[in-house]
CSV table of C-alpha atoms in Angstrom, one decimal:
chain,number,residue,atom,x,y,z
A,203,MET,CA,-184.2,74.1,-33.6
A,204,PRO,CA,-180.9,75.8,-34.5
A,205,LYS,CA,-179.7,75.3,-38.2
A,206,THR,CA,-176.8,73.1,-38.8
A,207,TYR,CA,-174.2,73.8,-41.3
A,208,ALA,CA,-175.8,71.7,-44.0
A,209,ASP,CA,-179.2,73.7,-43.4
A,210,LEU,CA,-177.3,76.9,-44.0
A,211,LEU,CA,-175.5,75.8,-46.9
A,212,ARG,CA,-178.9,74.6,-48.6
A,213,GLU,CA,-180.5,77.9,-47.7
A,214,ALA,CA,-177.6,79.7,-49.4
A,215,ARG,CA,-178.0,77.5,-52.6
A,216,SER,CA,-181.6,78.0,-52.6
A,217,GLN,CA,-181.2,81.9,-52.5
A,218,ILE,CA,-178.0,82.6,-54.5
A,219,ARG,CA,-177.8,82.0,-58.3
A,220,GLU,CA,-174.7,79.8,-59.4
A,221,VAL,CA,-172.6,80.1,-62.5
A,222,THR,CA,-170.2,77.8,-64.0
A,223,PRO,CA,-166.4,78.8,-64.7
A,224,GLN,CA,-167.2,78.6,-68.3
A,225,ASP,CA,-170.0,81.1,-67.9
A,226,VAL,CA,-167.7,83.5,-66.0
A,227,ASP,CA,-164.9,83.1,-68.8
A,228,ALA,CA,-167.4,84.0,-71.4
A,229,LEU,CA,-168.6,87.4,-69.6
A,230,PRO,CA,-167.8,90.3,-71.8
A,231,GLY,CA,-164.9,92.7,-70.5
A,232,GLY,CA,-166.0,95.3,-68.1
A,233,GLY,CA,-169.4,94.5,-67.5
A,234,THR,CA,-169.3,92.3,-64.4
A,235,THR,CA,-167.0,92.6,-61.3
A,236,VAL,CA,-165.4,89.4,-60.2
A,237,ILE,CA,-164.3,89.3,-56.7
A,238,ASP,CA,-162.2,86.6,-54.9
A,239,VAL,CA,-163.2,86.1,-51.6
A,240,ARG,CA,-160.5,83.7,-50.3
A,241,GLU,CA,-157.8,84.6,-47.8
A,242,ASP,CA,-154.6,86.5,-48.8
A,243,SER,CA,-152.3,83.3,-48.7
A,244,GLU,CA,-154.8,81.6,-51.3
A,245,TRP,CA,-154.9,84.7,-53.4
A,246,ASP,CA,-150.9,84.7,-53.6
A,247,GLN,CA,-151.1,81.2,-55.1
A,248,GLY,CA,-153.2,82.4,-58.1
A,249,HIS,CA,-156.5,84.1,-59.2
A,250,LEU,CA,-158.7,84.8,-61.9
A,251,PRO,CA,-157.5,87.5,-64.3
A,252,GLY,CA,-158.9,90.8,-63.6
A,253,ALA,CA,-160.4,89.6,-60.4
A,254,LEU,CA,-160.6,91.9,-57.2
A,255,HIS,CA,-159.5,90.5,-53.9
A,256,ILE,CA,-161.6,91.1,-50.8
A,257,SER,CA,-161.4,88.3,-48.2
A,258,LYS,CA,-164.8,87.0,-47.0
A,259,SER,CA,-164.0,88.6,-43.5
A,260,TYR,CA,-163.9,92.1,-45.1
A,261,VAL,CA,-166.6,92.0,-47.5
A,262,GLU,CA,-169.0,94.2,-45.5
A,263,GLN,CA,-166.4,96.8,-45.0
A,264,GLN,CA,-164.9,96.9,-48.6
A,265,ILE,CA,-167.6,96.1,-51.0
A,266,GLU,CA,-169.0,99.6,-51.4
A,267,GLY,CA,-165.6,101.1,-52.2
A,268,ALA,CA,-165.0,98.3,-54.9
A,269,VAL,CA,-168.6,98.2,-56.2
A,270,PRO,CA,-170.5,101.2,-55.4
A,271,ASP,CA,-173.5,100.4,-57.6
A,272,ARG,CA,-175.8,97.9,-55.8
A,273,ASP,CA,-177.5,97.0,-59.0
A,274,ALA,CA,-174.1,96.3,-61.1
A,275,PRO,CA,-173.6,92.5,-61.7
A,276,VAL,CA,-171.0,90.9,-59.3
A,277,VAL,CA,-169.7,87.1,-59.4
A,278,LEU,CA,-167.9,85.9,-56.2
A,279,TYR,CA,-165.7,83.0,-56.2
A,280,CYS,CA,-163.5,81.1,-53.5
A,281,ALA,CA,-161.6,77.9,-53.4
A,282,GLY,CA,-164.5,75.3,-53.8
A,283,GLY,CA,-167.7,77.4,-54.2
A,284,VAL,CA,-169.0,77.4,-50.6
A,285,ARG,CA,-167.5,80.6,-49.1
A,286,SER,CA,-168.6,82.6,-52.0
A,287,LEU,CA,-172.3,81.4,-51.5
A,288,PHE,CA,-172.2,82.7,-47.9
A,289,ALA,CA,-170.4,86.0,-49.1
A,290,ALA,CA,-173.1,86.3,-51.7
A,291,GLN,CA,-175.8,86.2,-49.2
A,292,THR,CA,-174.1,89.0,-47.2
A,293,LEU,CA,-174.2,91.1,-50.2
A,294,GLU,CA,-177.7,90.5,-51.0
A,295,GLN,CA,-178.5,91.6,-47.2
A,296,LEU,CA,-176.6,94.8,-48.1
A,297,GLY,CA,-178.9,95.4,-50.9
A,298,TYR,CA,-176.9,94.2,-53.8
A,299,SER,CA,-179.4,92.8,-56.4
A,300,ASN,CA,-177.4,91.1,-59.0
A,301,VAL,CA,-174.9,88.7,-57.2
A,302,ALA,CA,-173.8,85.2,-58.4
A,303,SER,CA,-171.5,82.6,-57.0
A,304,MET,CA,-169.1,80.5,-59.2
A,305,SER,CA,-169.8,76.9,-58.5
A,306,GLY,CA,-166.5,74.8,-57.9
A,307,GLY,CA,-164.5,77.8,-57.3
A,308,PHE,CA,-161.0,78.4,-58.2
A,309,GLN,CA,-160.4,74.6,-58.1
A,310,ALA,CA,-163.0,74.1,-60.8
A,311,TRP,CA,-161.6,77.0,-62.9
A,312,LYS,CA,-158.0,75.6,-63.0
A,313,SER,CA,-159.5,72.0,-63.7
A,314,ALA,CA,-161.4,73.4,-66.7
A,315,GLY,CA,-158.0,74.6,-68.0
A,316,LEU,CA,-158.9,78.4,-68.0
A,317,PRO,CA,-156.3,80.9,-67.7
A,318,TRP,CA,-155.2,82.3,-64.2
A,319,ASP,CA,-152.7,84.9,-62.9
A,320,LYS,CA,-150.2,84.4,-60.2
A,321,PRO,CA,-149.4,87.7,-58.5
A,322,VAL,CA,-145.7,88.8,-58.1
A,323,SER,CA,-144.8,87.6,-54.7
A,324,LEU,CA,-143.8,90.4,-52.2
A,325,THR,CA,-141.6,89.7,-49.2
A,326,GLN,CA,-143.1,90.0,-45.8
A,327,GLU,CA,-141.3,93.2,-45.1
A,328,GLN,CA,-142.6,94.7,-48.5
A,329,LYS,CA,-146.2,93.6,-47.5
A,330,GLN,CA,-145.9,95.6,-44.2
A,331,ARG,CA,-144.3,98.6,-45.7
A,332,TYR,CA,-146.9,98.9,-48.5
A,333,SER,CA,-149.9,97.6,-46.6
A,334,ARG,CA,-151.9,100.6,-47.2
A,335,HIS,CA,-151.4,100.2,-50.9
A,336,LEU,CA,-152.5,96.6,-50.8
A,337,LEU,CA,-155.6,97.3,-49.2
A,338,ILE,CA,-156.8,99.5,-52.2
A,339,PRO,CA,-158.5,97.4,-55.0
A,340,GLU,CA,-157.2,99.7,-57.6
A,341,VAL,CA,-153.5,99.3,-56.5
A,342,GLY,CA,-153.2,95.9,-54.6
A,343,ALA,CA,-150.5,93.6,-55.1
A,344,GLU,CA,-150.3,93.9,-58.8
A,345,GLY,CA,-150.0,97.6,-58.6
A,346,GLN,CA,-147.4,97.5,-56.0
A,347,ALA,CA,-145.5,95.1,-58.1
A,348,LYS,CA,-145.7,97.6,-61.1
A,349,LEU,CA,-144.2,100.5,-58.9
A,350,LEU,CA,-141.3,98.1,-57.8
A,351,GLN,CA,-140.6,97.5,-61.5
A,352,SER,CA,-141.0,101.0,-62.5
A,353,LYS,CA,-138.4,103.7,-63.2
A,354,ALA,CA,-138.9,107.4,-62.8
A,355,LEU,CA,-136.4,110.1,-63.8
A,356,PHE,CA,-136.3,113.5,-61.9
A,357,ILE,CA,-134.7,116.4,-63.7
A,358,GLY,CA,-133.7,118.5,-61.0
A,359,ALA,CA,-133.4,117.6,-57.1
A,360,GLY,CA,-134.9,121.2,-56.0
A,361,GLY,CA,-138.1,122.4,-54.8
A,362,LEU,CA,-140.4,120.3,-57.2
A,363,GLY,CA,-138.3,117.2,-57.2
A,364,SER,CA,-137.7,117.0,-53.5
A,365,PRO,CA,-141.3,116.2,-52.5
A,366,ALA,CA,-141.8,114.3,-55.6
A,367,ALA,CA,-139.0,112.1,-55.2
A,368,LEU,CA,-139.7,111.4,-51.6
A,369,TYR,CA,-143.4,110.4,-52.2
A,370,LEU,CA,-142.4,108.0,-55.2
A,371,ALA,CA,-139.6,106.6,-53.1
A,372,ALA,CA,-141.9,106.0,-50.2
A,373,ALA,CA,-144.6,104.4,-52.7
A,374,GLY,CA,-141.9,101.9,-53.7
A,375,VAL,CA,-140.9,103.1,-57.2
A,376,GLY,CA,-138.0,100.6,-57.9
A,377,THR,CA,-135.7,103.0,-59.6
A,378,ILE,CA,-135.2,106.7,-59.2
A,379,GLY,CA,-132.9,108.5,-61.5
A,380,ILE,CA,-132.0,112.1,-60.5
A,381,VAL,CA,-130.3,114.7,-62.9
A,382,ASP,CA,-128.8,117.6,-61.2
A,383,PHE,CA,-125.2,119.2,-61.5
A,384,ASP,CA,-125.7,121.9,-58.7
A,385,VAL,CA,-124.7,121.8,-54.8
A,386,VAL,CA,-126.8,122.3,-51.8
A,387,ASP,CA,-127.0,125.8,-51.0
A,388,LEU,CA,-128.2,127.3,-47.6
A,389,SER,CA,-130.8,129.2,-49.7
A,390,ASN,CA,-132.2,125.9,-50.9
A,391,LEU,CA,-133.4,124.6,-47.6
A,392,GLN,CA,-136.5,126.9,-47.4
A,393,ARG,CA,-138.3,124.3,-49.8
A,394,GLN,CA,-135.9,121.7,-51.2
A,395,ILE,CA,-136.6,119.1,-48.4
A,396,LEU,CA,-134.4,116.3,-49.8
A,397,HIS,CA,-131.4,118.2,-48.3
A,398,THR,CA,-130.3,119.0,-44.8
A,399,ASN,CA,-128.2,121.8,-43.2
A,400,ASP,CA,-125.2,119.5,-42.6
A,401,ARG,CA,-125.2,118.9,-46.5
A,402,VAL,CA,-124.6,122.5,-47.6
A,403,GLY,CA,-121.9,122.3,-50.2
A,404,GLU,CA,-122.5,118.7,-51.0
A,405,ARG,CA,-123.8,117.5,-54.5
A,406,LYS,CA,-127.4,117.5,-54.7
A,407,VAL,CA,-127.6,114.2,-56.4
A,408,GLU,CA,-125.6,112.5,-53.6
A,409,SER,CA,-127.6,114.5,-50.9
A,410,ALA,CA,-130.8,113.2,-52.7
A,411,ARG,CA,-129.4,109.6,-52.8
A,412,LYS,CA,-128.9,109.6,-49.0
A,413,THR,CA,-132.2,110.8,-48.2
A,414,ILE,CA,-134.2,108.4,-50.5
A,415,THR,CA,-132.0,105.4,-49.4
A,416,ALA,CA,-132.7,106.2,-45.8
A,417,LEU,CA,-136.4,106.4,-46.3
A,418,ASN,CA,-136.7,103.2,-48.5
A,419,PRO,CA,-133.9,100.7,-49.1
A,420,ASP,CA,-136.0,99.0,-51.8
A,421,VAL,CA,-135.2,102.0,-54.2
A,422,ASN,CA,-132.5,102.0,-56.6
A,423,VAL,CA,-131.1,105.5,-56.8
A,424,VAL,CA,-129.3,106.3,-60.2
A,425,THR,CA,-127.6,109.8,-60.1
A,426,HIS,CA,-126.6,111.6,-63.1
A,427,GLU,CA,-124.4,114.4,-62.0
A,428,GLU,CA,-124.5,116.4,-65.3
A,429,MET,CA,-126.4,119.0,-67.0
A,430,LEU,CA,-129.2,117.8,-69.4
A,431,VAL,CA,-128.0,119.0,-73.0
A,432,ALA,CA,-128.7,117.8,-76.5
A,433,ASP,CA,-125.7,115.5,-76.4
A,434,ASN,CA,-126.8,113.3,-73.6
A,435,VAL,CA,-130.6,113.8,-73.3
A,436,ASP,CA,-131.3,110.6,-75.2
A,437,ARG,CA,-129.0,108.4,-73.2
A,438,ILE,CA,-130.1,109.8,-70.0
A,439,ILE,CA,-134.0,109.4,-70.3
A,440,THR,CA,-133.8,106.0,-72.3
A,441,GLY,CA,-135.2,103.3,-70.2
A,442,TYR,CA,-137.3,105.4,-67.8
A,443,ASP,CA,-141.1,104.9,-67.6
A,444,VAL,CA,-141.9,108.5,-66.6
A,445,VAL,CA,-140.1,111.7,-66.2
A,446,ILE,CA,-140.8,114.2,-63.6
A,447,ASP,CA,-139.8,117.8,-64.8
A,448,GLY,CA,-138.2,120.2,-62.4
A,449,THR,CA,-136.1,122.0,-65.1
A,450,ASP,CA,-134.7,125.3,-64.7
A,451,THR,CA,-134.8,126.8,-68.1
A,452,PHE,CA,-136.9,127.1,-71.2
A,453,GLU,CA,-134.2,125.7,-73.5
A,454,THR,CA,-134.0,122.5,-71.1
A,455,ARG,CA,-137.8,122.1,-71.2
A,456,TYR,CA,-137.9,122.1,-75.1
A,457,LEU,CA,-135.0,119.7,-75.1
A,458,LEU,CA,-136.6,117.3,-72.7
A,459,ASN,CA,-140.0,117.5,-74.4
A,460,ASP,CA,-138.7,116.8,-77.9
A,461,ALA,CA,-136.7,113.8,-76.8
A,462,ALA,CA,-139.5,112.4,-74.6
A,463,VAL,CA,-141.9,112.6,-77.5
A,464,ALA,CA,-139.5,110.9,-79.9
A,465,LYS,CA,-139.2,108.0,-77.3
A,466,GLY,CA,-142.9,108.1,-76.1
A,467,ILE,CA,-142.1,108.7,-72.5
A,468,PRO,CA,-144.6,110.7,-70.5
A,469,VAL,CA,-143.4,114.0,-68.8
A,470,ILE,CA,-145.1,115.4,-65.7
A,471,HIS,CA,-144.5,119.1,-65.9
A,472,ALA,CA,-144.8,121.8,-63.1
A,473,SER,CA,-143.6,125.3,-62.7
A,474,VAL,CA,-143.9,127.8,-59.9
A,475,PHE,CA,-143.9,131.7,-59.3
A,476,ARG,CA,-144.1,133.3,-55.9
A,477,PHE,CA,-147.8,132.1,-54.8
A,478,GLU,CA,-148.7,130.4,-58.0
A,479,GLY,CA,-148.1,127.0,-59.7
A,480,GLN,CA,-149.2,125.1,-62.7
A,481,LEU,CA,-149.2,121.3,-63.5
A,482,THR,CA,-149.9,119.2,-66.7
A,483,THR,CA,-149.0,115.8,-67.9
A,484,PHE,CA,-147.5,115.3,-71.4
A,485,ILE,CA,-148.2,111.8,-72.7
A,486,PRO,CA,-147.0,111.7,-76.3
A,487,PHE,CA,-149.9,111.6,-78.7
A,488,GLU,CA,-152.5,111.4,-76.3
A,489,GLY,CA,-152.5,115.0,-75.4
A,490,PRO,CA,-150.4,118.2,-76.3
A,491,CYS,CA,-146.8,118.3,-75.8
A,492,TYR,CA,-144.8,121.4,-74.3
A,493,ARG,CA,-144.3,123.0,-77.8
A,494,CYS,CA,-148.2,122.8,-78.3
A,495,LEU,CA,-148.6,125.0,-75.2
A,496,TYR,CA,-145.6,127.2,-75.7
A,497,PRO,CA,-144.6,127.4,-79.4
A,498,THR,CA,-142.1,130.1,-78.5
A,499,PRO,CA,-140.6,131.0,-75.1
A,500,PRO,CA,-141.5,134.3,-73.5
A,501,PRO,CA,-139.0,136.9,-73.0
A,502,PRO,CA,-136.9,136.3,-69.7
A,503,GLU,CA,-138.4,139.2,-67.9
A,504,LEU,CA,-142.0,137.6,-68.1
A,505,ALA,CA,-140.9,134.4,-66.4
A,506,PRO,CA,-138.0,135.2,-63.9
A,507,GLY,CA,-136.7,132.4,-61.8
A,508,CYS,CA,-137.1,131.9,-58.0
A,509,SER,CA,-133.8,133.5,-57.4
A,510,VAL,CA,-135.1,136.7,-58.8
A,511,ALA,CA,-139.0,136.7,-58.1
A,512,GLY,CA,-139.0,134.5,-55.0
A,513,VAL,CA,-141.4,131.7,-54.1
A,514,LEU,CA,-143.3,130.7,-51.0
A,515,GLY,CA,-141.7,127.6,-49.8
A,516,VAL,CA,-144.7,125.4,-49.6
A,517,VAL,CA,-145.8,126.1,-53.4
A,518,PRO,CA,-143.2,123.9,-55.0
A,519,GLY,CA,-144.1,121.5,-52.2
A,520,ILE,CA,-147.7,121.3,-53.2
A,521,MET,CA,-146.8,121.1,-57.0
A,522,GLY,CA,-144.2,118.5,-56.5
A,523,MET,CA,-146.7,116.5,-54.5
A,524,LEU,CA,-149.2,116.7,-57.4
A,525,GLN,CA,-146.5,115.7,-59.8
A,526,ALA,CA,-145.9,112.5,-57.7
A,527,ASN,CA,-149.6,111.8,-57.8
A,528,GLU,CA,-149.6,112.1,-61.8
A,529,ALA,CA,-146.7,110.0,-61.8
A,530,LEU,CA,-148.3,107.2,-59.6
A,531,LYS,CA,-151.3,107.1,-61.9
A,532,VAL,CA,-149.1,106.9,-65.0
A,533,LEU,CA,-147.1,104.1,-63.4
A,534,ILE,CA,-149.9,102.0,-62.1
A,535,GLY,CA,-152.3,102.7,-65.0
A,536,ILE,CA,-155.3,104.0,-62.9
A,537,GLY,CA,-157.3,107.4,-62.8
A,538,ASP,CA,-157.5,110.1,-65.1
A,539,THR,CA,-154.2,112.0,-65.8
A,540,LEU,CA,-153.8,115.7,-66.6
A,541,ALA,CA,-153.1,114.9,-70.4
A,542,GLY,CA,-155.0,117.8,-72.0
A,543,ARG,CA,-155.6,119.8,-68.9
A,544,LEU,CA,-153.6,122.6,-67.3
A,545,LEU,CA,-154.0,122.8,-63.5
A,546,LEU,CA,-153.3,126.4,-62.1
A,547,PHE,CA,-152.9,126.8,-58.3
A,548,ASP,CA,-153.1,130.1,-56.2
A,549,ALA,CA,-151.9,129.8,-52.8
A,550,LEU,CA,-153.1,133.0,-51.4
A,551,ASP,CA,-156.8,132.0,-52.0
A,552,ALA,CA,-156.1,128.2,-52.0
A,553,THR,CA,-157.8,127.8,-55.4
A,554,PHE,CA,-157.3,125.5,-58.3
A,555,THR,CA,-158.3,126.4,-61.8
A,556,GLU,CA,-158.3,124.1,-64.9
A,557,LEU,CA,-157.8,125.0,-68.5
A,558,LYS,CA,-158.4,122.5,-71.3
A,559,LEU,CA,-155.6,122.2,-73.8
A,560,ARG,CA,-155.4,120.8,-77.3
A,561,ARG,CA,-152.7,119.4,-79.5
A,562,ASP,CA,-151.5,121.7,-82.1
A,563,PRO,CA,-152.1,120.0,-85.5
A,564,ALA,CA,-149.1,122.1,-86.8
A,565,CYS,CA,-146.9,121.3,-83.7
A,566,PRO,CA,-143.3,121.0,-85.2
A,567,VAL,CA,-142.6,118.0,-82.7
A,568,CYS,CA,-145.8,115.9,-82.2
A,569,SER,CA,-147.9,116.5,-85.3
A,570,THR,CA,-148.4,113.6,-87.8
A,571,GLU,CA,-146.3,115.7,-90.3
A,572,ALA,CA,-143.5,116.2,-87.8
A,573,VAL,CA,-143.3,112.6,-86.9
A,574,ALA,CA,-143.2,111.5,-90.4
A,575,ALA,CA,-140.5,114.1,-91.3
A,576,ARG,CA,-138.5,113.0,-88.3
A,577,ALA,CA,-138.7,109.3,-89.5
A,578,GLU,CA,-137.2,110.5,-92.6
A,579,GLY,CA,-134.2,112.2,-90.9
A,580,HIS,CA,-135.1,115.8,-90.7
A,581,PRO,CA,-133.9,117.5,-87.6
A,582,LEU,CA,-136.2,119.1,-84.9
A,583,PRO,CA,-136.8,122.7,-84.9
A,584,VAL,CA,-134.8,124.9,-82.7
A,585,PRO,CA,-136.9,127.5,-80.5
A,586,VAL,CA,-136.1,131.1,-80.9
A,587,PHE,CA,-135.3,132.0,-77.4
A,588,GLY,CA,-136.5,135.5,-76.3
A,589,ALA,CA,-139.2,135.8,-78.9
A,590,PRO,CA,-142.6,137.0,-77.8
A,591,ALA,CA,-145.1,134.1,-76.8
A,592,ALA,CA,-148.4,134.2,-78.8
A,593,GLU,CA,-151.8,132.8,-78.0
A,594,GLN,CA,-150.5,130.7,-75.1
A,595,PRO,CA,-151.3,130.2,-71.4
A,596,PHE,CA,-149.6,132.2,-68.7
A,597,VAL,CA,-146.0,130.9,-68.3
A,598,LEU,CA,-144.8,130.5,-64.8
A,599,GLY,CA,-141.2,130.9,-63.8
A,600,GLY,CA,-137.9,129.1,-63.7
A,601,PRO,CA,-136.0,127.2,-61.2
A,602,ALA,CA,-137.4,126.3,-57.7
């Protein structure tokens, strides 16, 4: 005889281990993956803290990406504890050996007075625009909400800033600030894809604002049509969550580094030279700062700008996109950043090389002694420009 629903439910209960909401609440952090198998509308009304969302209809398709280890402990829950039993059966059929269902589901969790989260509500247009992010467990609605509330500052709207700004805007970073005092030149268009031919002679910040707004009206573009100098650096970078460094000169790089370290703001740094690029992420006190890498700047002839040495147009594009990738990891809080690592790219043989970096215990900006001295009101050091650079990685050039 065919099985009834009651038969199937009894069979599931006999096969699947059930745990109470109190059992789940007592689980140690990081050891067990908790998965909500309800529908999107139910998830939007609230869910367990730290839970992943995979609707029951998509369990077979998405579980391997969320939990690749089939022996890892997994707890499933739904609204009342029934759908999670059937979903757990599916996982066991897929080879998962340590699966449980939370009895009573989310209703029992709330009735027990246990804490729960309500995700930030996205509009229907935002759900459609960022749908590919929402499908990724590591991003999801919470990660997208973080991006929409984040602020990223670009120093330069040139070859590095152009692709990075476009991709962060497309990703939904809520506020993008742009610092640039230059105008669009015809020679820029070979690589600076924020700008167009009909904007030659227009201010770069305004050209960038038009392009970003046309791509994503969710983004608030803040323009800073000024040169970054000692008198304004603190004012400009204050309030931003990350800075994307496309600076033109070593003076500006040191200036930005020192201010960012003092305010605890991560800086995503890149530079390019002909067919080569380099990239790292400076997270204050987690890895080295720019002065740790380059205690003194090189002579100008060892690091000429693109207007002198030239650059293959795609190289700043590649490095700028990698800057955007680093910024997204920092803003969402996922993955491993390049803090403490320097990534070198060679376009001619399409290779990446990685160098390990260490903080300088005697760094005049980020060392323990320097931080203490700054707290006592001692000024930051002034770099000696043009002095030879000793014991430091190869320095790539200037403006892109």
